[in-house]
XYZ file of C-alpha atoms in Angstrom:
700
model
C 0.000 0.000 0.000
C 1.542 3.297 -1.123
C 0.868 6.365 1.013
C 1.576 9.940 0.024
C 1.025 12.975 2.229
C 1.464 16.553 1.055
C 0.322 19.901 2.420
C -1.443 22.011 -0.192
C -3.235 25.385 -0.236
C -6.867 25.390 -1.331
C -5.850 27.067 -4.583
C -3.949 23.866 -5.490
C -6.531 21.466 -4.075
C -9.530 22.779 -6.001
C -8.032 22.216 -9.461
C -8.306 19.577 -12.200
C -5.589 17.599 -10.367
C -8.208 16.416 -7.871
C -11.789 15.324 -8.434
C -13.333 14.533 -5.091
C -16.125 11.977 -4.792
C -17.956 11.219 -1.556
C -18.656 7.459 -1.646
C -22.133 6.119 -0.900
C -21.064 4.495 2.383
C -20.047 7.847 3.889
C -22.360 9.611 6.320
C -24.336 12.627 5.168
C -23.250 16.256 5.504
C -23.977 17.028 9.161
C -22.344 20.365 9.947
C -24.622 22.795 11.767
C -24.759 26.578 11.450
C -22.590 26.891 14.561
C -19.831 24.912 12.807
C -20.080 27.144 9.755
C -20.135 30.304 11.861
C -17.009 29.213 13.726
C -15.167 28.321 10.513
C -15.943 31.657 8.844
C -15.030 33.577 12.020
C -11.737 31.701 12.411
C -10.806 32.259 8.770
C -11.875 35.905 8.921
C -9.689 36.507 11.966
C -6.777 34.613 10.419
C -7.012 36.662 7.210
C -6.126 39.770 9.244
C -2.549 38.378 9.098
C -2.364 37.542 5.374
C 1.166 36.146 5.466
C 0.429 33.599 8.188
C -0.834 30.218 6.894
C -3.911 28.593 8.437
C -3.850 24.790 8.726
C -7.308 23.239 8.412
C -6.459 19.599 9.075
C -6.124 16.591 6.794
C -8.016 14.775 4.065
C -7.792 10.993 3.724
C -8.310 10.000 0.108
C -8.317 6.825 -1.992
C -7.053 7.323 -5.538
C -9.281 6.076 -8.343
C -8.616 6.530 -12.040
C -8.512 9.859 -13.909
C -7.505 11.931 -10.872
C -10.628 10.899 -8.988
C -10.307 10.527 -5.233
C -12.773 8.967 -2.817
C -13.089 11.098 0.312
C -12.715 8.863 3.371
C -12.222 11.694 5.859
C -12.732 15.410 5.299
C -16.131 15.574 3.602
C -17.560 18.091 6.091
C -14.723 20.559 5.478
C -14.736 20.122 1.694
C -18.479 20.744 1.470
C -18.284 23.736 3.817
C -15.330 25.250 1.953
C -17.168 24.809 -1.349
C -20.175 26.628 0.126
C -17.952 29.497 1.301
C -16.267 29.822 -2.105
C -19.649 29.695 -3.873
C -20.978 32.459 -1.622
C -17.871 34.583 -2.223
C -18.361 34.113 -5.960
C -22.023 35.115 -5.853
C -21.316 38.198 -3.725
C -18.639 39.387 -6.149
C -19.269 41.853 -8.993
C -15.747 41.842 -10.447
C -16.050 39.445 -13.397
C -12.419 38.327 -13.231
C -12.772 37.398 -9.563
C -16.104 35.694 -10.240
C -14.412 33.540 -12.873
C -11.455 32.728 -10.603
C -13.732 31.680 -7.741
C -15.976 29.683 -10.060
C -12.928 27.793 -11.352
C -12.326 26.550 -7.801
C -15.793 24.977 -7.750
C -16.438 23.834 -11.309
C -14.191 22.099 -13.830
C -15.371 23.639 -17.090
C -13.615 21.040 -19.211
C -10.965 20.989 -21.906
C -11.542 18.791 -24.956
C -7.895 18.991 -26.034
C -6.728 17.628 -22.681
C -9.636 15.219 -22.366
C -11.005 16.873 -19.224
C -14.755 16.580 -18.696
C -16.868 19.471 -17.433
C -18.070 18.644 -13.912
C -17.981 19.911 -10.318
C -14.716 19.447 -8.433
C -16.600 17.855 -5.521
C -19.370 15.307 -5.996
C -21.511 14.372 -3.001
C -23.318 11.099 -2.381
C -25.845 10.238 -5.076
C -28.791 11.348 -2.924
C -27.426 14.892 -2.613
C -25.085 15.292 -5.604
C -27.619 16.825 -8.009
C -28.978 19.129 -5.318
C -25.478 20.370 -4.407
C -24.502 20.874 -8.042
C -27.658 22.768 -9.017
C -28.134 24.825 -5.874
C -24.598 25.554 -4.661
C -21.949 24.842 -7.255
C -23.974 26.391 -10.094
C -24.958 29.375 -7.918
C -26.313 29.802 -4.392
C -29.228 32.014 -5.380
C -31.379 28.951 -6.005
C -30.899 27.469 -2.530
C -31.862 30.752 -0.859
C -35.266 30.491 -2.569
C -35.993 27.015 -1.198
C -38.314 26.239 1.683
C -38.006 23.303 4.061
C -40.649 21.364 2.110
C -38.430 21.571 -0.993
C -35.582 19.662 0.673
C -35.418 15.881 0.455
C -32.731 15.041 3.052
C -31.291 16.371 6.291
C -28.011 16.980 4.445
C -29.808 19.312 2.024
C -31.359 21.160 4.958
C -27.919 21.572 6.547
C -26.498 22.794 3.229
C -29.245 25.415 2.920
C -28.861 26.686 6.500
C -25.070 26.797 6.301
C -25.225 28.642 2.990
C -27.476 31.274 4.563
C -25.120 31.498 7.554
C -22.048 31.957 5.360
C -23.855 34.392 3.051
C -24.940 36.699 5.868
C -21.510 36.688 7.525
C -19.592 37.329 4.303
C -22.105 39.890 3.019
C -21.600 41.795 6.268
C -17.943 42.417 5.379
C -16.719 45.419 3.436
C -15.963 44.590 -0.215
C -12.174 44.953 0.111
C -12.126 42.930 3.340
C -14.125 40.182 1.635
C -11.733 40.123 -1.322
C -8.796 39.949 1.089
C -10.582 37.059 2.837
C -11.037 35.270 -0.521
C -7.374 35.703 -1.413
C -6.298 34.409 1.987
C -8.640 31.424 1.697
C -7.195 30.402 -1.660
C -3.519 31.021 -0.951
C -2.908 30.557 2.777
C -5.476 28.008 4.005
C -3.899 24.564 3.731
C -4.871 20.916 4.097
C -2.688 17.821 4.318
C -3.680 15.381 1.564
C -3.114 11.794 2.754
C -3.520 9.636 -0.360
C -3.493 5.870 -0.730
C -4.585 3.517 -3.499
C -6.226 1.045 -1.126
C -9.595 1.534 0.624
C -8.760 -0.789 3.513
C -5.483 1.047 3.985
C -7.287 4.368 4.063
C -9.509 3.136 6.864
C -6.446 1.962 8.811
C -4.905 5.420 8.393
C -8.151 6.962 9.559
C -8.196 4.769 12.672
C -4.569 5.579 13.511
C -5.085 9.328 13.036
C -8.115 9.239 15.294
C -6.619 7.126 18.078
C -6.833 8.893 21.394
C -3.513 8.793 23.148
C -2.696 10.697 26.336
C -0.658 13.667 25.141
C 0.670 16.321 27.470
C -1.811 19.110 28.085
C -0.922 22.789 28.283
C -1.261 22.552 32.060
C 1.250 19.663 32.188
C 3.809 21.680 30.230
C 3.358 24.818 32.336
C 3.471 22.872 35.606
C 6.709 21.119 34.620
C 8.254 24.475 33.719
C 7.147 26.115 36.964
C 7.973 23.282 39.354
C 11.440 22.882 37.825
C 12.252 26.393 39.088
C 11.435 25.499 42.705
C 13.774 24.300 45.401
C 13.681 20.579 46.117
C 12.005 21.294 49.467
C 9.043 23.036 47.789
C 8.825 21.026 44.594
C 6.532 18.175 45.677
C 4.256 20.427 47.716
C 3.699 22.880 44.874
C 3.362 20.161 42.238
C 0.451 18.886 44.330
C -0.777 22.449 44.842
C -0.818 22.967 41.059
C -2.852 19.764 40.604
C -5.277 20.818 43.359
C -5.867 24.084 41.507
C -6.172 22.764 37.961
C -7.853 19.347 38.392
C -11.246 20.818 39.426
C -11.368 22.583 36.040
C -12.279 19.183 34.577
C -10.840 16.586 32.239
C -11.642 18.350 28.968
C -8.279 19.546 27.571
C -10.043 22.124 25.399
C -11.664 23.721 28.441
C -8.349 23.780 30.274
C -6.734 25.400 27.253
C -9.495 28.032 27.196
C -8.748 28.821 30.833
C -5.056 29.419 30.094
C -5.920 31.522 27.036
C -8.172 33.639 29.243
C -5.417 33.945 31.843
C -3.034 34.969 29.049
C -5.290 37.892 28.084
C -5.685 38.977 31.717
C -1.932 39.067 32.341
C -0.696 40.399 28.981
C -3.667 42.557 27.778
C -3.171 40.907 24.373
C -6.252 40.082 22.311
C -4.653 37.154 20.472
C -2.737 34.110 21.630
C -1.448 32.256 18.576
C 0.500 29.252 19.909
C -0.673 28.856 23.497
C 2.223 26.834 24.889
C 4.887 29.006 23.248
C 3.190 32.358 23.899
C 2.175 31.588 27.487
C 5.684 30.484 28.420
C 7.358 33.523 26.863
C 4.820 36.226 27.780
C 3.500 34.973 31.136
C 5.832 32.447 32.766
C 9.273 33.666 31.748
C 9.251 36.807 33.893
C 7.608 34.984 36.803
C 9.931 32.012 37.073
C 13.125 33.750 38.140
C 13.208 32.044 41.556
C 11.230 30.022 44.094
C 9.456 33.046 45.583
C 8.258 34.217 42.178
C 6.973 30.741 41.254
C 5.103 30.350 44.555
C 3.612 33.822 44.195
C 2.451 33.014 40.654
C 0.769 29.777 41.742
C -0.834 31.248 44.883
C -1.649 34.788 43.707
C -2.366 34.306 39.989
C -3.121 30.699 39.060
C -5.233 29.820 42.106
C -7.600 32.824 42.227
C -8.171 32.838 38.489
C -8.794 29.084 38.382
C -11.510 29.511 41.020
C -12.843 32.515 39.122
C -13.015 30.382 35.959
C -15.011 27.724 37.797
C -17.455 30.349 39.056
C -17.809 31.807 35.582
C -18.375 28.363 34.065
C -20.887 27.164 36.684
C -22.270 30.212 38.471
C -25.319 28.466 39.953
C -23.004 26.027 41.768
C -21.033 28.836 43.424
C -21.778 30.562 46.727
C -21.781 33.974 45.106
C -24.616 36.407 45.937
C -27.785 35.891 43.890
C -27.401 39.121 41.924
C -23.861 38.167 40.834
C -25.003 34.643 39.938
C -27.793 36.145 37.832
C -25.359 38.306 35.868
C -23.029 35.349 35.229
C -25.963 33.184 34.123
C -26.944 35.945 31.688
C -23.405 36.087 30.296
C -23.394 32.326 29.790
C -26.368 32.720 27.444
C -24.023 34.095 24.783
C -22.820 31.759 22.016
C -19.332 33.327 22.227
C -17.249 33.351 25.413
C -14.812 36.219 24.772
C -16.229 37.964 27.860
C -14.859 35.375 30.314
C -11.439 36.987 31.009
C -13.117 40.246 32.103
C -15.531 38.372 34.371
C -12.632 36.426 35.847
C -10.747 39.671 36.499
C -13.799 41.159 38.225
C -14.223 38.140 40.521
C -10.512 37.884 41.356
C -10.468 41.574 42.318
C -13.663 41.363 44.356
C -12.976 38.273 46.528
C -9.923 38.754 48.730
C -9.475 35.073 49.594
C -10.378 33.631 46.181
C -7.017 31.878 45.763
C -7.294 30.141 49.121
C -10.841 28.914 48.683
C -11.547 25.225 48.341
C -14.760 23.245 47.837
C -16.679 25.443 50.275
C -16.778 28.146 47.598
C -19.215 25.912 45.735
C -22.371 24.046 46.628
C -22.234 20.250 46.638
C -19.278 18.066 45.788
C -18.397 16.439 42.502
C -15.672 18.089 40.513
C -15.374 20.849 43.095
C -14.291 18.547 45.888
C -10.862 17.673 44.470
C -8.881 20.258 46.393
C -7.027 18.974 49.428
C -6.791 20.570 52.815
C -9.638 23.043 52.386
C -11.578 24.261 55.387
C -15.276 23.583 55.586
C -15.995 26.995 57.134
C -14.388 29.015 54.324
C -16.541 31.908 53.157
C -16.223 34.410 50.332
C -14.451 37.540 51.540
C -16.303 39.885 49.178
C -15.567 43.587 48.895
C -16.896 46.357 46.634
C -19.883 44.335 45.466
C -21.249 47.353 43.615
C -18.171 47.512 41.385
C -18.345 43.751 40.701
C -21.976 44.039 39.602
C -21.135 47.161 37.609
C -18.354 45.442 35.668
C -20.476 42.354 34.967
C -23.424 44.506 33.913
C -21.288 46.592 31.539
C -19.714 43.412 30.204
C -23.095 41.834 29.483
C -24.316 44.992 27.807
C -21.395 45.378 25.377
C -21.521 41.638 24.645
C -25.146 42.042 23.605
C -24.482 45.077 21.417
C -21.465 43.427 19.755
C -23.556 40.322 19.068
C -26.336 42.345 17.439
C -23.839 44.352 15.386
C -22.032 41.203 14.151
C -18.666 42.328 15.490
C -15.767 40.013 14.702
C -14.046 37.815 17.268
C -10.885 39.933 16.984
C -12.864 43.134 17.610
C -14.494 41.656 20.711
C -11.215 40.343 22.083
C -9.561 43.703 21.499
C -12.433 45.402 23.360
C -12.111 43.093 26.362
C -8.302 43.091 26.507
C -8.331 46.906 26.520
C -11.026 46.932 29.202
C -8.868 44.739 31.472
C -5.923 47.102 30.996
C -8.111 50.055 32.014
C -9.530 48.160 34.981
C -6.003 47.436 36.198
C -5.347 51.180 35.976
C -8.252 51.637 38.444
C -10.331 53.634 36.007
C -14.035 53.995 36.674
C -16.553 52.264 34.418
C -17.432 55.638 32.893
C -13.756 56.238 32.072
C -13.344 52.915 30.266
C -13.958 53.725 26.622
C -14.611 50.134 25.630
C -17.527 49.889 28.074
C -19.292 52.872 26.498
C -21.806 52.469 23.680
C -21.906 55.170 21.012
C -25.103 56.467 19.434
C -24.095 54.853 16.154
C -23.709 51.480 17.891
C -27.167 51.927 19.443
C -28.769 52.676 16.086
C -27.021 49.798 14.363
C -28.058 47.383 17.115
C -31.691 48.460 16.862
C -31.585 48.272 13.061
C -30.404 44.661 13.292
C -32.929 43.908 16.027
C -35.797 45.184 13.882
C -34.655 43.252 10.809
C -34.296 39.559 10.076
C -32.478 37.794 12.886
C -29.541 35.455 12.246
C -30.299 31.746 12.026
C -28.379 31.036 15.225
C -30.947 29.647 17.673
C -28.767 30.600 20.635
C -28.931 34.285 19.601
C -32.703 34.205 19.130
C -33.204 32.418 22.430
C -31.007 34.941 24.245
C -32.878 37.946 22.815
C -36.261 36.510 23.790
C -35.028 35.680 27.291
C -33.797 39.265 27.718
C -37.146 40.687 26.575
C -39.146 38.378 28.843
C -36.956 39.037 31.868
C -37.159 42.780 31.282
C -40.951 42.463 31.167
C -40.979 40.267 34.285
C -38.581 42.453 36.246
C -36.023 39.774 37.094
C -34.318 36.519 36.187
C -36.631 33.706 35.103
C -35.641 30.105 35.845
C -35.153 28.419 32.493
C -36.358 24.867 31.805
C -33.762 22.508 30.357
C -35.462 22.386 26.978
C -36.323 25.904 25.907
C -36.934 26.399 22.203
C -37.652 29.279 19.860
C -40.787 28.632 17.781
C -42.504 30.594 15.015
C -46.071 31.802 15.345
C -46.517 31.816 11.551
C -45.711 28.292 10.309
C -43.346 27.385 7.484
C -46.005 25.222 5.814
C -49.397 26.815 5.109
C -52.236 24.705 3.670
C -55.375 25.841 1.872
C -57.468 25.645 5.050
C -54.888 27.337 7.272
C -55.785 30.441 9.250
C -52.754 31.982 7.507
C -53.823 31.037 3.944
C -55.309 34.490 3.332
C -52.033 36.226 4.208
C -50.031 37.286 1.125
C -46.896 35.202 0.805
C -44.795 38.373 0.872
C -46.217 39.158 4.337
C -45.487 35.649 5.622
C -41.956 35.894 4.227
C -41.466 39.318 5.824
C -42.301 38.055 9.310
C -40.667 34.620 9.083
C -37.353 35.541 10.748
C -38.329 38.633 12.756
C -38.490 38.695 16.516
C -42.195 39.607 16.597
C -42.939 36.179 15.116
C -40.809 34.238 17.621
C -41.844 32.698 20.944
C -40.066 30.884 23.774
C -41.621 27.516 24.554
C -40.719 24.133 25.982
C -42.773 22.473 23.254
C -40.741 20.449 20.740
C -40.646 21.902 17.240
C -41.880 18.661 15.678
C -45.123 19.003 17.663
C -46.040 22.220 15.842
C -44.182 22.062 12.517
C -47.199 20.611 10.640
C -49.832 22.562 12.562
C -50.935 25.517 10.424
C -53.865 26.763 12.509
C -52.949 29.602 14.869
C -55.175 28.477 17.735
C -53.790 24.945 17.735
C -50.193 26.171 17.427
C -50.719 28.580 20.316
C -52.238 25.867 22.524
C -49.317 23.528 21.803
C -46.841 26.265 22.711
C -48.611 26.833 26.030
C -48.911 23.126 26.946
C -46.025 23.148 29.431
C -46.430 25.259 32.549
C -42.745 26.228 32.353
C -43.417 27.902 28.981
C -45.914 30.193 30.706
C -43.197 31.479 33.049
C -42.275 33.792 30.194
C -44.762 36.685 30.076
C -44.523 37.286 26.328
C -45.344 33.614 25.765
C -48.113 33.510 28.387
C -49.751 36.526 26.744
C -50.536 34.416 23.671
C -53.467 32.985 25.635
C -55.147 36.383 25.320
C -54.588 36.640 21.551
C -57.561 34.925 19.916
C -56.584 35.773 16.331
C -53.147 36.467 14.924
C -52.854 39.189 12.296
C -49.936 41.082 10.742
C -50.909 43.995 13.025
C -50.553 41.695 16.042
C -47.051 40.710 14.930
C -46.161 44.359 14.426
C -47.343 45.138 17.947
C -45.336 42.197 19.387
C -42.280 43.315 17.399
C -42.461 46.881 18.719
C -42.880 45.729 22.305
C -40.067 43.164 22.153
C -37.641 45.639 20.569
C -38.491 48.220 23.237
C -37.959 45.714 26.061
C -34.528 44.661 24.758
C -33.539 48.286 24.159
C -34.472 49.080 27.762
C -32.594 46.044 29.063
C -29.334 47.149 27.442
C -30.040 50.869 27.898
C -29.771 51.661 24.188
C -33.265 53.029 23.697
C -32.334 56.731 23.752
C -29.476 58.563 22.055
C -27.586 61.627 23.319
C -30.430 63.864 22.094
C -32.990 61.736 24.012
C -34.565 60.464 20.779
C -36.446 57.195 21.363
C -34.616 54.981 18.864
C -36.979 52.069 19.462
C -39.738 54.076 17.757
C -37.762 54.521 14.529
C -38.543 52.294 11.561
C -36.212 49.609 10.249
C -35.867 51.563 7.000
C -34.847 54.774 8.783
C -32.365 53.017 11.067
C -30.891 51.139 8.123
C -30.508 54.366 6.165
C -28.857 56.427 8.910
C -26.478 53.631 9.874
C -25.670 52.840 6.226
C -26.415 49.149 6.686
C -26.961 48.466 2.983
C -25.508 45.028 2.545
C -27.169 42.052 0.859
C -28.627 39.324 3.038
C -29.746 35.753 2.472
C -33.416 36.533 3.047
C -35.747 35.043 0.472
C -36.400 37.371 -2.484
C -39.955 37.603 -3.849
C -41.161 38.295 -7.378
C -42.959 41.401 -6.098
C -39.705 42.844 -4.730
C -37.894 42.337 -8.030
C -40.846 43.875 -9.874
C -40.735 46.934 -7.594
C -36.993 47.269 -8.254
C -37.621 47.414 -12.009
C -35.629 44.251 -12.768
C -38.772 42.429 -13.930
C -41.671 43.720 -16.027
C -45.230 42.557 -15.570
C -46.306 40.482 -18.557
C -42.843 39.323 -19.637
C -42.273 35.589 -20.045
C -39.724 33.046 -18.903
C -39.225 29.578 -20.303
C -37.832 26.280 -19.165
C -36.770 24.081 -22.066
C -36.037 20.374 -21.529
C -34.812 19.049 -24.903
C -34.310 15.461 -23.778
C -37.903 15.234 -22.591
C -39.260 17.329 -25.411
C -40.832 19.782 -22.947
C -41.054 23.554 -22.925
C -42.738 25.382 -20.067
C -43.592 29.081 -20.296
C -44.465 31.303 -17.322
C -45.666 34.897 -17.311
C -44.924 37.437 -14.570
C -48.191 38.837 -13.167
C -48.948 42.284 -11.741
C -49.278 40.921 -8.211
C -45.906 39.150 -8.188
C -46.687 35.582 -9.272
C -45.780 33.246 -12.123
C -48.718 32.199 -14.295
C -48.403 29.038 -16.372
C -50.075 28.601 -19.757
C -52.954 26.655 -18.185
C -53.723 29.663 -15.948
C -52.287 28.163 -12.752
C -50.415 30.736 -10.660
C -47.511 30.145 -8.280
C -46.087 32.513 -5.641
C -42.417 31.821 -6.437
C -40.264 30.605 -9.346
C -39.278 27.538 -7.332
C -42.897 26.649 -6.633
C -43.710 26.954 -10.356
C -40.718 24.824 -11.361
C -41.515 22.128 -8.804
C -45.150 21.990 -9.903
C -44.392 21.321 -13.568
C -41.009 19.638 -13.442
C -40.762 17.684 -10.225
C -38.998 17.957 -6.898
C -35.506 18.597 -8.268
C -36.403 21.798 -10.146
C -35.729 25.277 -8.797
C -35.207 28.949 -9.421
C -32.292 28.558 -11.828
C -34.157 26.600 -14.538
C -36.068 29.653 -15.800
C -34.611 31.824 -18.577
C -35.893 35.076 -20.026
C -37.602 34.321 -23.341
C -36.273 37.528 -24.897
C -32.541 37.123 -24.194
C -31.936 33.852 -22.345
C -30.939 35.542 -19.062
C -31.284 33.185 -16.103
C -33.814 34.171 -13.468
C -31.280 33.331 -10.769
C -28.956 35.997 -12.222
C -31.764 38.570 -11.981
C -32.320 37.563 -8.356
C -28.587 37.939 -7.690
C -28.610 41.413 -9.274
C -31.477 42.438 -7.012
C -29.715 41.093 -3.918
C -26.464 42.884 -4.700
C -28.347 46.140 -5.329
C -29.110 46.144 -1.591
C -25.509 47.207 -0.921
């Protein structure tokens, strides 16, 4: 069995040298929006240093004939990278760049060299045609699809991840996005492990995924520190180190996160590239000059911050005051955890004996009972509780605003590292620039809050919790299973109470906060229920759902109308604006009363988004003309379908049947695999998907 391993940039991988095929026995594409969000964020942050390569792992491939390779390991990354490149291509208006990006996705063929035209990545048979037609040929088509149009869970994941990537990349400035694309192609690398034997590939896969017991970051740092101690102190402080670090848990990733947080606290640096190298040089080196310095580091730095980390991670298990616990619980609602170093700093500077505390600082036993020699009567020696609450409150507020404004990871880390520096200088909260929210940030946050929310369920859940708690006047105990459900269903039948609503109205409200509700009811219990009364009753089934006042109030709403949703939207936006104190600007203007259009205009948020585009919108923009026709020609089947654009934004077939969207029309006449991109303008052959793309990019 021959094995070859080479590291290649994506620009070399997505060429005619490699034709990737996902074999039928492989699992489906399973990445969730959180995986896609993290990948785009990581690559976006890495692209800020364009000369530094970014290693994305390895691919395990089996060579077939004609440069075809079966993908044994790496399918999730290849599919996700293809989605990102396809989105970059469809957001681009420079034709040369469009062509370059398209060449990474599609092999357009070369008769002289005997190269067939085909996608560079082919998925399993069940999803290959869908991926080719709706991603590789252009993402516009997939953005027009509804859940009912998708045949497999992999297709659903592809759609959601495309929307996630589209919104994140569209939110970047044009030059930043082009820099990102260049970095992706030239500096992001994968190791290609290639064999000509399937059984051998599986053996390689097993070996690469074996779980050994490598040294953790803590092991390396402990060895370095203890080596600097006198022989008399060495054993005692080796045990002391273990007593401090072991309660953090067995997850090496969590332990690494703790040391990265400690790195920011000590150095005020937003980034830590190579943890072991950077921590040793920037943190340990100056503190390991002698036994006294090592002991002081372990007792005065490592110990208090380790306990602070545990309190931040599991606030309800700590013996902190209820108001502090509530603020830490609120911070843990966030999908990102960049705020943790600031919270750790606040706790370490508010509890005098934090480094000496043992299990008594926490309720119960379990992981917290590892420390030796602790006293059962230990109590928290708290001081300046007002400042602690003030720091945590300011931290939660800026975290919320940064989340709404889609700030990058690097921006957030820079904010928090600078805040720690100012806190160490004993500046007041008012004097810390990074804790202040400008009027422009307020307007942008409210503009995003009034518009379509991101697909991230954690973000939607957090916003609804904040609104409900603001309405209730305090923290609400959350049930374990708390979901975000839509009042207006995805599927609407002829007899639905929503059937009379124009599709454009249903589309408008689909992803807005006025249409969303917190409930303990499982989504599958309401997904096929299209009557408002029955949906409402299902959402209110569990008593714990009615803890949330905005959910409980549904019992008083007998009929749901667009006006009702507008009223719920206004109230929810106002409650969140009050919670984060962003409702009024410096001139005391109530920003929560301003329309989405006005806020978007004054904040210059004019970027395209992945929201579904309707025929009526394209008509209003002048890109379509009522009465013009589009055709779908299928030579092999001898079929030609013609559709006419109507005044009210529908497609009318020759038999008089009307459909609300191009995809719906295509599916009705051509079957489940048809979509937006099959229609071409009768007059000039222009694809309808290209017209949709033009409309979307005009939103810049």
